Amino acid sequence: AQKVTQAQTEISVVEKEDVTLDCVYETRDTTYYLFWYKQPPSGELVFLIRRNSFDEQNEISGRYSWNFQKSTSSFNFTITASQVVDSAVYFCALSDMNYGGSQGNLIFGKGTKLSVKP
Amino acid sequence: DAGVTQSPTHLIKTRGQHVTLRCSPISGHKSVSWYQQVLGQGPQFIFQYYEKEERGRGNFPDRFSARQFPNYSSELNVNALLLGDSALYLCASGPDGISGNTIYFGEGSWLTVV
């Protein structure tokens, strides 16, 4: 069965600290996609990144970086020099082929609430 | 360009009532998905529609139904509301129905059932 685990329920850091959000996934498919979304208090899920299972290169976008390791089924997200505006709930999600190719079937973790204090 | 728009943003209903939630996808997107997010949990997949046809259905009772219109907008209907239906209902749109492509979410409709 497909599953996404975000073991960290809440994290609190002080501005400018680095923080890593963990994501572990389970799937029997060899082709799958992983996502991170950010959810501010307004409720909208903001897309951050998408990676496919064949691309294990780490990615950096400004202060954000992602570490994808198939060997440990993990797709961790690091924010460098955190800012107050980074405060939000962050979700990791999995999309694989077990749903007959339906695009909309993202399996989400329970999310990690990040609080960045000034 | 406008993102995914949903209406209403907030609503309160009584147990047993019916509710209709509406979604307009990003211009050019033909796929719409619906998710339910209960407080403190991640979103759970309810339905996906592509080109007006249902492409996927999550583990939700028959009280939940949806449809997609020729302009690709969509409605989610929930009958015989229960207290447990109180949640944030999120709509997402995508360019096509292909698995793994990125979908973009709206701000959601906050439903409270009393």
mmCIF file with all atom_site columns, C-alpha atoms in Angstrom:
data_model
loop_
_atom_site.group_PDB
_atom_site.id
_atom_site.type_symbol
_atom_site.label_atom_id
_atom_site.label_alt_id
_atom_site.label_comp_id
_atom_site.label_asym_id
_atom_site.label_entity_id
_atom_site.label_seq_id
_atom_site.pdbx_PDB_ins_code
_atom_site.Cartn_x
_atom_site.Cartn_y
_atom_site.Cartn_z
_atom_site.occupancy
_atom_site.B_iso_or_equiv
_atom_site.pdbx_formal_charge
_atom_site.auth_seq_id
_atom_site.auth_comp_id
_atom_site.auth_asym_id
_atom_site.auth_atom_id
_atom_site.pdbx_PDB_model_num
ATOM 1   C CA . ALA A 1 1   ? 0.000   0.000  0.000   1.00 0.00 ? 1   ALA A CA 1
ATOM 2   C CA . GLN A 1 2   ? 1.064   3.558  -0.608  1.00 0.00 ? 2   GLN A CA 1
ATOM 3   C CA . LYS A 1 3   ? 1.886   5.661  2.397   1.00 0.00 ? 3   LYS A CA 1
ATOM 4   C CA . VAL A 1 4   ? 3.631   8.896  3.293   1.00 0.00 ? 4   VAL A CA 1
ATOM 5   C CA . THR A 1 5   ? 4.972   9.479  6.786   1.00 0.00 ? 5   THR A CA 1
ATOM 6   C CA . GLN A 1 6   ? 5.972   12.832 8.183   1.00 0.00 ? 6   GLN A CA 1
ATOM 7   C CA . ALA A 1 7   ? 7.095   11.947 11.673  1.00 0.00 ? 7   ALA A CA 1
ATOM 8   C CA . GLN A 1 8   ? 7.617   15.529 12.823  1.00 0.00 ? 8   GLN A CA 1
ATOM 9   C CA . THR A 1 9   ? 4.264   16.980 13.824  1.00 0.00 ? 9   THR A CA 1
ATOM 10  C CA . GLU A 1 10  ? 5.572   20.400 14.830  1.00 0.00 ? 10  GLU A CA 1
ATOM 11  C CA . ILE A 1 11  ? 8.926   22.140 14.634  1.00 0.00 ? 11  ILE A CA 1
ATOM 12  C CA . SER A 1 12  ? 9.817   25.483 16.135  1.00 0.00 ? 12  SER A CA 1
ATOM 13  C CA . VAL A 1 13  ? 12.979  27.372 15.196  1.00 0.00 ? 13  VAL A CA 1
ATOM 14  C CA . VAL A 1 14  ? 14.374  30.841 15.562  1.00 0.00 ? 14  VAL A CA 1
ATOM 15  C CA . GLU A 1 15  ? 14.814  32.958 12.464  1.00 0.00 ? 15  GLU A CA 1
ATOM 16  C CA . LYS A 1 16  ? 18.001  32.265 10.471  1.00 0.00 ? 16  LYS A CA 1
ATOM 17  C CA . GLU A 1 17  ? 18.264  28.703 11.732  1.00 0.00 ? 17  GLU A CA 1
ATOM 18  C CA . ASP A 1 18  ? 18.346  25.871 9.186   1.00 0.00 ? 18  ASP A CA 1
ATOM 19  C CA . VAL A 1 19  ? 15.553  23.317 9.449   1.00 0.00 ? 19  VAL A CA 1
ATOM 20  C CA . THR A 1 20  ? 14.946  19.943 7.792   1.00 0.00 ? 20  THR A CA 1
ATOM 21  C CA . LEU A 1 21  ? 11.512  18.429 7.338   1.00 0.00 ? 21  LEU A CA 1
ATOM 22  C CA . ASP A 1 22  ? 11.488  14.657 6.987   1.00 0.00 ? 22  ASP A CA 1
ATOM 23  C CA . CYS A 1 23  ? 9.386   12.589 4.586   1.00 0.00 ? 23  CYS A CA 1
ATOM 24  C CA . VAL A 1 24  ? 9.392   8.804  4.227   1.00 0.00 ? 24  VAL A CA 1
ATOM 25  C CA . TYR A 1 25  ? 7.235   7.077  1.639   1.00 0.00 ? 25  TYR A CA 1
ATOM 26  C CA . GLU A 1 26  ? 6.100   3.565  0.771   1.00 0.00 ? 26  GLU A CA 1
ATOM 27  C CA . THR A 1 27  ? 5.125   2.312  -2.672  1.00 0.00 ? 27  THR A CA 1
ATOM 28  C CA . ARG A 1 28  ? 5.505   -0.868 -4.669  1.00 0.00 ? 28  ARG A CA 1
ATOM 29  C CA . ASP A 1 29  ? 5.739   0.999  -7.959  1.00 0.00 ? 29  ASP A CA 1
ATOM 30  C CA . THR A 1 30  ? 9.058   1.694  -9.636  1.00 0.00 ? 30  THR A CA 1
ATOM 31  C CA . THR A 1 31  ? 7.589   4.789  -11.300 1.00 0.00 ? 31  THR A CA 1
ATOM 32  C CA . TYR A 1 32  ? 6.264   7.383  -8.927  1.00 0.00 ? 32  TYR A CA 1
ATOM 33  C CA . TYR A 1 33  ? 6.376   11.092 -8.187  1.00 0.00 ? 33  TYR A CA 1
ATOM 34  C CA . LEU A 1 34  ? 7.013   12.994 -5.007  1.00 0.00 ? 34  LEU A CA 1
ATOM 35  C CA . PHE A 1 35  ? 5.828   16.465 -4.123  1.00 0.00 ? 35  PHE A CA 1
ATOM 36  C CA . TRP A 1 36  ? 6.122   19.072 -1.426  1.00 0.00 ? 36  TRP A CA 1
ATOM 37  C CA . TYR A 1 37  ? 3.374   21.617 -0.794  1.00 0.00 ? 37  TYR A CA 1
ATOM 38  C CA . LYS A 1 38  ? 3.234   24.526 1.639   1.00 0.00 ? 38  LYS A CA 1
ATOM 39  C CA . GLN A 1 39  ? -0.039  25.442 3.378   1.00 0.00 ? 39  GLN A CA 1
ATOM 40  C CA . PRO A 1 40  ? -0.211  28.874 5.000   1.00 0.00 ? 40  PRO A CA 1
ATOM 41  C CA . PRO A 1 41  ? -3.115  29.703 7.360   1.00 0.00 ? 41  PRO A CA 1
ATOM 42  C CA . SER A 1 42  ? -5.244  30.819 4.393   1.00 0.00 ? 42  SER A CA 1
ATOM 43  C CA . GLY A 1 43  ? -5.611  27.154 3.448   1.00 0.00 ? 43  GLY A CA 1
ATOM 44  C CA . GLU A 1 44  ? -4.304  27.127 -0.097  1.00 0.00 ? 44  GLU A CA 1
ATOM 45  C CA . LEU A 1 45  ? -1.756  24.418 -0.854  1.00 0.00 ? 45  LEU A CA 1
ATOM 46  C CA . VAL A 1 46  ? 1.195   26.029 -2.624  1.00 0.00 ? 46  VAL A CA 1
ATOM 47  C CA . PHE A 1 47  ? 3.228   23.767 -4.890  1.00 0.00 ? 47  PHE A CA 1
ATOM 48  C CA . LEU A 1 48  ? 6.961   23.716 -4.113  1.00 0.00 ? 48  LEU A CA 1
ATOM 49  C CA . ILE A 1 49  ? 8.546   20.832 -5.985  1.00 0.00 ? 49  ILE A CA 1
ATOM 50  C CA . ARG A 1 50  ? 7.920   17.647 -7.971  1.00 0.00 ? 50  ARG A CA 1
ATOM 51  C CA . ARG A 1 51  ? 10.442  14.849 -8.482  1.00 0.00 ? 51  ARG A CA 1
ATOM 52  C CA . ASN A 1 52  ? 10.121  11.573 -10.365 1.00 0.00 ? 52  ASN A CA 1
ATOM 53  C CA . SER A 1 53  ? 11.510  8.286  -9.119  1.00 0.00 ? 53  SER A CA 1
ATOM 54  C CA . PHE A 1 54  ? 14.212  8.148  -11.769 1.00 0.00 ? 54  PHE A CA 1
ATOM 55  C CA . ASP A 1 55  ? 15.797  11.460 -10.886 1.00 0.00 ? 55  ASP A CA 1
ATOM 56  C CA . GLU A 1 56  ? 17.726  11.267 -7.634  1.00 0.00 ? 56  GLU A CA 1
ATOM 57  C CA . GLN A 1 57  ? 19.588  14.509 -8.091  1.00 0.00 ? 57  GLN A CA 1
ATOM 58  C CA . ASN A 1 58  ? 19.209  16.837 -5.178  1.00 0.00 ? 58  ASN A CA 1
ATOM 59  C CA . GLU A 1 59  ? 17.653  20.177 -6.007  1.00 0.00 ? 59  GLU A CA 1
ATOM 60  C CA . ILE A 1 60  ? 18.230  23.657 -4.681  1.00 0.00 ? 60  ILE A CA 1
ATOM 61  C CA . SER A 1 61  ? 15.952  26.627 -5.185  1.00 0.00 ? 61  SER A CA 1
ATOM 62  C CA . GLY A 1 62  ? 17.080  29.683 -3.293  1.00 0.00 ? 62  GLY A CA 1
ATOM 63  C CA . ARG A 1 63  ? 16.895  28.870 0.418   1.00 0.00 ? 63  ARG A CA 1
ATOM 64  C CA . TYR A 1 64  ? 15.068  25.605 -0.278  1.00 0.00 ? 64  TYR A CA 1
ATOM 65  C CA . SER A 1 65  ? 16.735  22.284 -1.007  1.00 0.00 ? 65  SER A CA 1
ATOM 66  C CA . TRP A 1 66  ? 15.501  18.737 -1.362  1.00 0.00 ? 66  TRP A CA 1
ATOM 67  C CA . ASN A 1 67  ? 17.339  15.471 -0.715  1.00 0.00 ? 67  ASN A CA 1
ATOM 68  C CA . PHE A 1 68  ? 15.817  12.443 -2.495  1.00 0.00 ? 68  PHE A CA 1
ATOM 69  C CA . GLN A 1 69  ? 17.211  9.041  -1.462  1.00 0.00 ? 69  GLN A CA 1
ATOM 70  C CA . LYS A 1 70  ? 15.548  5.964  -2.956  1.00 0.00 ? 70  LYS A CA 1
ATOM 71  C CA . SER A 1 71  ? 17.661  3.654  -0.800  1.00 0.00 ? 71  SER A CA 1
ATOM 72  C CA . THR A 1 72  ? 15.919  4.949  2.313   1.00 0.00 ? 72  THR A CA 1
ATOM 73  C CA . SER A 1 73  ? 12.623  5.966  0.609   1.00 0.00 ? 73  SER A CA 1
ATOM 74  C CA . SER A 1 74  ? 13.051  9.500  1.824   1.00 0.00 ? 74  SER A CA 1
ATOM 75  C CA . PHE A 1 75  ? 12.486  12.908 0.306   1.00 0.00 ? 75  PHE A CA 1
ATOM 76  C CA . ASN A 1 76  ? 13.578  15.474 2.855   1.00 0.00 ? 76  ASN A CA 1
ATOM 77  C CA . PHE A 1 77  ? 13.178  19.235 2.613   1.00 0.00 ? 77  PHE A CA 1
ATOM 78  C CA . THR A 1 78  ? 15.625  21.744 4.069   1.00 0.00 ? 78  THR A CA 1
ATOM 79  C CA . ILE A 1 79  ? 15.083  25.455 4.543   1.00 0.00 ? 79  ILE A CA 1
ATOM 80  C CA . THR A 1 80  ? 18.308  27.381 5.004   1.00 0.00 ? 80  THR A CA 1
ATOM 81  C CA . ALA A 1 81  ? 18.337  30.588 7.040   1.00 0.00 ? 81  ALA A CA 1
ATOM 82  C CA . SER A 1 82  ? 14.645  30.307 7.886   1.00 0.00 ? 82  SER A CA 1
ATOM 83  C CA . GLN A 1 83  ? 12.411  33.380 7.917   1.00 0.00 ? 83  GLN A CA 1
ATOM 84  C CA . VAL A 1 84  ? 9.173   34.176 9.690   1.00 0.00 ? 84  VAL A CA 1
ATOM 85  C CA . VAL A 1 85  ? 7.360   33.971 6.340   1.00 0.00 ? 85  VAL A CA 1
ATOM 86  C CA . ASP A 1 86  ? 8.323   30.293 6.152   1.00 0.00 ? 86  ASP A CA 1
ATOM 87  C CA . SER A 1 87  ? 5.894   29.549 8.996   1.00 0.00 ? 87  SER A CA 1
ATOM 88  C CA . ALA A 1 88  ? 3.275   27.178 7.591   1.00 0.00 ? 88  ALA A CA 1
ATOM 89  C CA . VAL A 1 89  ? 2.290   23.523 7.424   1.00 0.00 ? 89  VAL A CA 1
ATOM 90  C CA . TYR A 1 90  ? 4.354   21.569 4.923   1.00 0.00 ? 90  TYR A CA 1
ATOM 91  C CA . PHE A 1 91  ? 3.040   18.444 3.230   1.00 0.00 ? 91  PHE A CA 1
ATOM 92  C CA . CYS A 1 92  ? 4.889   15.720 1.412   1.00 0.00 ? 92  CYS A CA 1
ATOM 93  C CA . ALA A 1 93  ? 2.844   13.767 -1.141  1.00 0.00 ? 93  ALA A CA 1
ATOM 94  C CA . LEU A 1 94  ? 3.194   10.701 -3.358  1.00 0.00 ? 94  LEU A CA 1
ATOM 95  C CA . SER A 1 95  ? 1.660   9.928  -6.738  1.00 0.00 ? 95  SER A CA 1
ATOM 96  C CA . ASP A 1 96  ? 2.173   6.504  -8.246  1.00 0.00 ? 96  ASP A CA 1
ATOM 97  C CA . MET A 1 97  ? 0.607   4.416  -11.004 1.00 0.00 ? 97  MET A CA 1
ATOM 98  C CA . ASN A 1 98  ? -1.559  2.178  -8.813  1.00 0.00 ? 98  ASN A CA 1
ATOM 99  C CA . TYR A 1 99  ? -4.597  4.357  -9.341  1.00 0.00 ? 99  TYR A CA 1
ATOM 100 C CA . GLY A 1 100 ? -4.785  3.570  -13.044 1.00 0.00 ? 100 GLY A CA 1
ATOM 101 C CA . GLY A 1 101 ? -3.038  6.698  -14.152 1.00 0.00 ? 101 GLY A CA 1
ATOM 102 C CA . SER A 1 102 ? -5.389  9.123  -12.493 1.00 0.00 ? 102 SER A CA 1
ATOM 103 C CA . GLN A 1 103 ? -3.584  12.390 -12.064 1.00 0.00 ? 103 GLN A CA 1
ATOM 104 C CA . GLY A 1 104 ? -5.438  13.638 -9.074  1.00 0.00 ? 104 GLY A CA 1
ATOM 105 C CA . ASN A 1 105 ? -4.575  10.891 -6.662  1.00 0.00 ? 105 ASN A CA 1
ATOM 106 C CA . LEU A 1 106 ? -1.995  12.393 -4.395  1.00 0.00 ? 106 LEU A CA 1
ATOM 107 C CA . ILE A 1 107 ? -1.362  10.595 -1.118  1.00 0.00 ? 107 ILE A CA 1
ATOM 108 C CA . PHE A 1 108 ? -0.416  13.123 1.521   1.00 0.00 ? 108 PHE A CA 1
ATOM 109 C CA . GLY A 1 109 ? 1.420   12.826 4.792   1.00 0.00 ? 109 GLY A CA 1
ATOM 110 C CA . LYS A 1 110 ? -0.089  14.406 7.890   1.00 0.00 ? 110 LYS A CA 1
ATOM 111 C CA . GLY A 1 111 ? 2.073   17.469 7.526   1.00 0.00 ? 111 GLY A CA 1
ATOM 112 C CA . THR A 1 112 ? 4.685   19.224 9.628   1.00 0.00 ? 112 THR A CA 1
ATOM 113 C CA . LYS A 1 113 ? 3.809   22.560 11.200  1.00 0.00 ? 113 LYS A CA 1
ATOM 114 C CA . LEU A 1 114 ? 6.816   24.854 11.078  1.00 0.00 ? 114 LEU A CA 1
ATOM 115 C CA . SER A 1 115 ? 6.932   27.918 13.313  1.00 0.00 ? 115 SER A CA 1
ATOM 116 C CA . VAL A 1 116 ? 9.736   30.371 12.742  1.00 0.00 ? 116 VAL A CA 1
ATOM 117 C CA . LYS A 1 117 ? 10.094  32.902 15.545  1.00 0.00 ? 117 LYS A CA 1
ATOM 118 C CA . PRO A 1 118 ? 11.801  36.255 15.146  1.00 0.00 ? 118 PRO A CA 1
ATOM 119 C CA . ASP B 2 1   ? -3.666  34.614 -14.793 1.00 0.00 ? 1   ASP B CA 1
ATOM 120 C CA . ALA B 2 2   ? -6.190  33.533 -12.208 1.00 0.00 ? 2   ALA B CA 1
ATOM 121 C CA . GLY B 2 3   ? -5.429  30.460 -10.184 1.00 0.00 ? 3   GLY B CA 1
ATOM 122 C CA . VAL B 2 4   ? -7.930  27.875 -9.034  1.00 0.00 ? 4   VAL B CA 1
ATOM 123 C CA . THR B 2 5   ? -10.974 29.627 -7.600  1.00 0.00 ? 5   THR B CA 1
ATOM 124 C CA . GLN B 2 6   ? -13.433 28.078 -5.170  1.00 0.00 ? 6   GLN B CA 1
ATOM 125 C CA . SER B 2 7   ? -16.731 29.200 -3.718  1.00 0.00 ? 7   SER B CA 1
ATOM 126 C CA . PRO B 2 8   ? -18.032 29.693 -1.162  1.00 0.00 ? 8   PRO B CA 1
ATOM 127 C CA . THR B 2 9   ? -15.001 30.272 1.044   1.00 0.00 ? 9   THR B CA 1
ATOM 128 C CA . HIS B 2 10  ? -16.820 29.591 4.307   1.00 0.00 ? 10  HIS B CA 1
ATOM 129 C CA . LEU B 2 11  ? -20.195 28.082 5.069   1.00 0.00 ? 11  LEU B CA 1
ATOM 130 C CA . ILE B 2 12  ? -22.118 26.621 7.963   1.00 0.00 ? 12  ILE B CA 1
ATOM 131 C CA . LYS B 2 13  ? -24.698 23.877 7.464   1.00 0.00 ? 13  LYS B CA 1
ATOM 132 C CA . THR B 2 14  ? -26.923 21.823 9.722   1.00 0.00 ? 14  THR B CA 1
ATOM 133 C CA . ARG B 2 15  ? -26.765 18.048 9.991   1.00 0.00 ? 15  ARG B CA 1
ATOM 134 C CA . GLY B 2 16  ? -28.860 16.385 7.310   1.00 0.00 ? 16  GLY B CA 1
ATOM 135 C CA . GLN B 2 17  ? -28.621 19.290 4.883   1.00 0.00 ? 17  GLN B CA 1
ATOM 136 C CA . HIS B 2 18  ? -27.081 19.276 1.439   1.00 0.00 ? 18  HIS B CA 1
ATOM 137 C CA . VAL B 2 19  ? -24.127 21.368 0.261   1.00 0.00 ? 19  VAL B CA 1
ATOM 138 C CA . THR B 2 20  ? -22.712 22.280 -3.154  1.00 0.00 ? 20  THR B CA 1
ATOM 139 C CA . LEU B 2 21  ? -19.161 23.517 -3.526  1.00 0.00 ? 21  LEU B CA 1
ATOM 140 C CA . ARG B 2 22  ? -17.857 25.040 -6.739  1.00 0.00 ? 22  ARG B CA 1
ATOM 141 C CA . CYS B 2 23  ? -14.486 25.185 -8.427  1.00 0.00 ? 23  CYS B CA 1
ATOM 142 C CA . SER B 2 24  ? -13.056 26.892 -11.489 1.00 0.00 ? 24  SER B CA 1
ATOM 143 C CA . PRO B 2 25  ? -9.755  25.495 -12.722 1.00 0.00 ? 25  PRO B CA 1
ATOM 144 C CA . ILE B 2 26  ? -6.794  27.408 -14.059 1.00 0.00 ? 26  ILE B CA 1
ATOM 145 C CA . SER B 2 27  ? -7.465  28.535 -17.611 1.00 0.00 ? 27  SER B CA 1
ATOM 146 C CA . GLY B 2 28  ? -6.470  25.783 -20.020 1.00 0.00 ? 28  GLY B CA 1
ATOM 147 C CA . HIS B 2 29  ? -6.602  23.022 -17.401 1.00 0.00 ? 29  HIS B CA 1
ATOM 148 C CA . LYS B 2 30  ? -8.993  20.180 -18.128 1.00 0.00 ? 30  LYS B CA 1
ATOM 149 C CA . SER B 2 31  ? -8.626  18.094 -14.972 1.00 0.00 ? 31  SER B CA 1
ATOM 150 C CA . VAL B 2 32  ? -10.182 18.856 -11.606 1.00 0.00 ? 32  VAL B CA 1
ATOM 151 C CA . SER B 2 33  ? -9.701  16.946 -8.351  1.00 0.00 ? 33  SER B CA 1
ATOM 152 C CA . TRP B 2 34  ? -11.386 17.301 -4.986  1.00 0.00 ? 34  TRP B CA 1
ATOM 153 C CA . TYR B 2 35  ? -9.809  16.684 -1.593  1.00 0.00 ? 35  TYR B CA 1
ATOM 154 C CA . GLN B 2 36  ? -11.110 16.745 1.968   1.00 0.00 ? 36  GLN B CA 1
ATOM 155 C CA . GLN B 2 37  ? -8.819  17.997 4.710   1.00 0.00 ? 37  GLN B CA 1
ATOM 156 C CA . VAL B 2 38  ? -9.914  17.416 8.273   1.00 0.00 ? 38  VAL B CA 1
ATOM 157 C CA . LEU B 2 39  ? -8.242  19.570 10.922  1.00 0.00 ? 39  LEU B CA 1
ATOM 158 C CA . GLY B 2 40  ? -4.753  18.331 11.736  1.00 0.00 ? 40  GLY B CA 1
ATOM 159 C CA . GLN B 2 41  ? -4.610  15.854 8.850   1.00 0.00 ? 41  GLN B CA 1
ATOM 160 C CA . GLY B 2 42  ? -3.342  15.807 5.311   1.00 0.00 ? 42  GLY B CA 1
ATOM 161 C CA . PRO B 2 43  ? -5.776  16.168 2.398   1.00 0.00 ? 43  PRO B CA 1
ATOM 162 C CA . GLN B 2 44  ? -7.593  13.033 1.301   1.00 0.00 ? 44  GLN B CA 1
ATOM 163 C CA . PHE B 2 45  ? -8.559  12.371 -2.285  1.00 0.00 ? 45  PHE B CA 1
ATOM 164 C CA . ILE B 2 46  ? -12.286 12.348 -3.071  1.00 0.00 ? 46  ILE B CA 1
ATOM 165 C CA . PHE B 2 47  ? -12.718 12.583 -6.865  1.00 0.00 ? 47  PHE B CA 1
ATOM 166 C CA . GLN B 2 48  ? -10.940 13.390 -10.070 1.00 0.00 ? 48  GLN B CA 1
ATOM 167 C CA . TYR B 2 49  ? -12.598 14.496 -13.291 1.00 0.00 ? 49  TYR B CA 1
ATOM 168 C CA . TYR B 2 50  ? -11.025 14.880 -16.684 1.00 0.00 ? 50  TYR B CA 1
ATOM 169 C CA . GLU B 2 51  ? -12.872 15.975 -19.810 1.00 0.00 ? 51  GLU B CA 1
ATOM 170 C CA . LYS B 2 52  ? -16.142 15.722 -17.884 1.00 0.00 ? 52  LYS B CA 1
ATOM 171 C CA . GLU B 2 53  ? -15.630 12.070 -16.982 1.00 0.00 ? 53  GLU B CA 1
ATOM 172 C CA . GLU B 2 54  ? -14.851 10.631 -13.572 1.00 0.00 ? 54  GLU B CA 1
ATOM 173 C CA . ARG B 2 55  ? -11.298 9.298  -13.606 1.00 0.00 ? 55  ARG B CA 1
ATOM 174 C CA . GLY B 2 56  ? -10.866 8.393  -9.982  1.00 0.00 ? 56  GLY B CA 1
ATOM 175 C CA . ARG B 2 57  ? -12.755 8.075  -6.733  1.00 0.00 ? 57  ARG B CA 1
ATOM 176 C CA . GLY B 2 58  ? -11.429 7.879  -3.204  1.00 0.00 ? 58  GLY B CA 1
ATOM 177 C CA . ASN B 2 59  ? -12.850 5.993  -0.255  1.00 0.00 ? 59  ASN B CA 1
ATOM 178 C CA . PHE B 2 60  ? -15.856 8.211  0.442   1.00 0.00 ? 60  PHE B CA 1
ATOM 179 C CA . PRO B 2 61  ? -19.531 7.259  0.824   1.00 0.00 ? 61  PRO B CA 1
ATOM 180 C CA . ASP B 2 62  ? -22.115 7.712  -1.907  1.00 0.00 ? 62  ASP B CA 1
ATOM 181 C CA . ARG B 2 63  ? -23.326 10.862 -0.182  1.00 0.00 ? 63  ARG B CA 1
ATOM 182 C CA . PHE B 2 64  ? -20.435 12.518 -1.994  1.00 0.00 ? 64  PHE B CA 1
ATOM 183 C CA . SER B 2 65  ? -20.819 13.181 -5.696  1.00 0.00 ? 65  SER B CA 1
ATOM 184 C CA . ALA B 2 66  ? -19.307 15.515 -8.246  1.00 0.00 ? 66  ALA B CA 1
ATOM 185 C CA . ARG B 2 67  ? -19.493 16.567 -11.830 1.00 0.00 ? 67  ARG B CA 1
ATOM 186 C CA . GLN B 2 68  ? -17.543 18.569 -14.347 1.00 0.00 ? 68  GLN B CA 1
ATOM 187 C CA . PHE B 2 69  ? -19.068 20.982 -16.813 1.00 0.00 ? 69  PHE B CA 1
ATOM 188 C CA . PRO B 2 70  ? -18.176 21.706 -20.464 1.00 0.00 ? 70  PRO B CA 1
ATOM 189 C CA . ASN B 2 71  ? -16.146 24.736 -19.355 1.00 0.00 ? 71  ASN B CA 1
ATOM 190 C CA . TYR B 2 72  ? -14.166 22.382 -17.033 1.00 0.00 ? 72  TYR B CA 1
ATOM 191 C CA . SER B 2 73  ? -15.509 23.921 -13.849 1.00 0.00 ? 73  SER B CA 1
ATOM 192 C CA . SER B 2 74  ? -16.718 21.455 -11.264 1.00 0.00 ? 74  SER B CA 1
ATOM 193 C CA . GLU B 2 75  ? -19.158 20.964 -8.406  1.00 0.00 ? 75  GLU B CA 1
ATOM 194 C CA . LEU B 2 76  ? -18.836 18.773 -5.351  1.00 0.00 ? 76  LEU B CA 1
ATOM 195 C CA . ASN B 2 77  ? -22.108 17.781 -3.707  1.00 0.00 ? 77  ASN B CA 1
ATOM 196 C CA . VAL B 2 78  ? -22.513 16.270 -0.284  1.00 0.00 ? 78  VAL B CA 1
ATOM 197 C CA . ASN B 2 79  ? -25.916 15.001 0.860   1.00 0.00 ? 79  ASN B CA 1
ATOM 198 C CA . ALA B 2 80  ? -27.194 14.229 4.348   1.00 0.00 ? 80  ALA B CA 1
ATOM 199 C CA . LEU B 2 81  ? -24.382 16.103 6.041   1.00 0.00 ? 81  LEU B CA 1
ATOM 200 C CA . LEU B 2 82  ? -22.800 14.647 9.153   1.00 0.00 ? 82  LEU B CA 1
ATOM 201 C CA . LEU B 2 83  ? -20.784 16.430 11.819  1.00 0.00 ? 83  LEU B CA 1
ATOM 202 C CA . GLY B 2 84  ? -17.740 14.539 10.549  1.00 0.00 ? 84  GLY B CA 1
ATOM 203 C CA . ASP B 2 85  ? -18.039 16.228 7.161   1.00 0.00 ? 85  ASP B CA 1
ATOM 204 C CA . SER B 2 86  ? -16.758 19.438 8.728   1.00 0.00 ? 86  SER B CA 1
ATOM 205 C CA . ALA B 2 87  ? -13.507 20.081 6.902   1.00 0.00 ? 87  ALA B CA 1
ATOM 206 C CA . LEU B 2 88  ? -11.635 22.168 4.374   1.00 0.00 ? 88  LEU B CA 1
ATOM 207 C CA . TYR B 2 89  ? -12.588 21.062 0.875   1.00 0.00 ? 89  TYR B CA 1
ATOM 208 C CA . LEU B 2 90  ? -9.841  21.687 -1.638  1.00 0.00 ? 90  LEU B CA 1
ATOM 209 C CA . CYS B 2 91  ? -10.100 21.733 -5.379  1.00 0.00 ? 91  CYS B CA 1
ATOM 210 C CA . ALA B 2 92  ? -7.057  21.232 -7.599  1.00 0.00 ? 92  ALA B CA 1
ATOM 211 C CA . SER B 2 93  ? -6.617  21.580 -11.324 1.00 0.00 ? 93  SER B CA 1
ATOM 212 C CA . GLY B 2 94  ? -4.162  20.045 -13.735 1.00 0.00 ? 94  GLY B CA 1
ATOM 213 C CA . PRO B 2 95  ? -3.492  20.366 -17.446 1.00 0.00 ? 95  PRO B CA 1
ATOM 214 C CA . ASP B 2 96  ? -4.387  16.759 -18.212 1.00 0.00 ? 96  ASP B CA 1
ATOM 215 C CA . GLY B 2 97  ? -5.257  13.480 -16.563 1.00 0.00 ? 97  GLY B CA 1
ATOM 216 C CA . ILE B 2 98  ? -1.762  12.034 -16.554 1.00 0.00 ? 98  ILE B CA 1
ATOM 217 C CA . SER B 2 99  ? -0.552  10.584 -13.297 1.00 0.00 ? 99  SER B CA 1
ATOM 218 C CA . GLY B 2 100 ? 2.334   12.381 -11.679 1.00 0.00 ? 100 GLY B CA 1
ATOM 219 C CA . ASN B 2 101 ? 1.823   15.767 -13.272 1.00 0.00 ? 101 ASN B CA 1
ATOM 220 C CA . THR B 2 102 ? 1.626   18.699 -10.919 1.00 0.00 ? 102 THR B CA 1
ATOM 221 C CA . ILE B 2 103 ? -1.787  19.828 -9.717  1.00 0.00 ? 103 ILE B CA 1
ATOM 222 C CA . TYR B 2 104 ? -2.477  23.279 -8.324  1.00 0.00 ? 104 TYR B CA 1
ATOM 223 C CA . PHE B 2 105 ? -4.819  23.935 -5.442  1.00 0.00 ? 105 PHE B CA 1
ATOM 224 C CA . GLY B 2 106 ? -7.319  26.637 -4.637  1.00 0.00 ? 106 GLY B CA 1
ATOM 225 C CA . GLU B 2 107 ? -7.799  28.199 -1.210  1.00 0.00 ? 107 GLU B CA 1
ATOM 226 C CA . GLY B 2 108 ? -10.578 25.818 -0.363  1.00 0.00 ? 108 GLY B CA 1
ATOM 227 C CA . SER B 2 109 ? -14.067 25.960 1.082   1.00 0.00 ? 109 SER B CA 1
ATOM 228 C CA . TRP B 2 110 ? -14.292 25.742 4.858   1.00 0.00 ? 110 TRP B CA 1
ATOM 229 C CA . LEU B 2 111 ? -17.417 23.718 5.739   1.00 0.00 ? 111 LEU B CA 1
ATOM 230 C CA . THR B 2 112 ? -18.741 23.563 9.274   1.00 0.00 ? 112 THR B CA 1
ATOM 231 C CA . VAL B 2 113 ? -21.600 21.189 10.030  1.00 0.00 ? 113 VAL B CA 1
ATOM 232 C CA . VAL B 2 114 ? -23.496 21.884 13.267  1.00 0.00 ? 114 VAL B CA 1
#
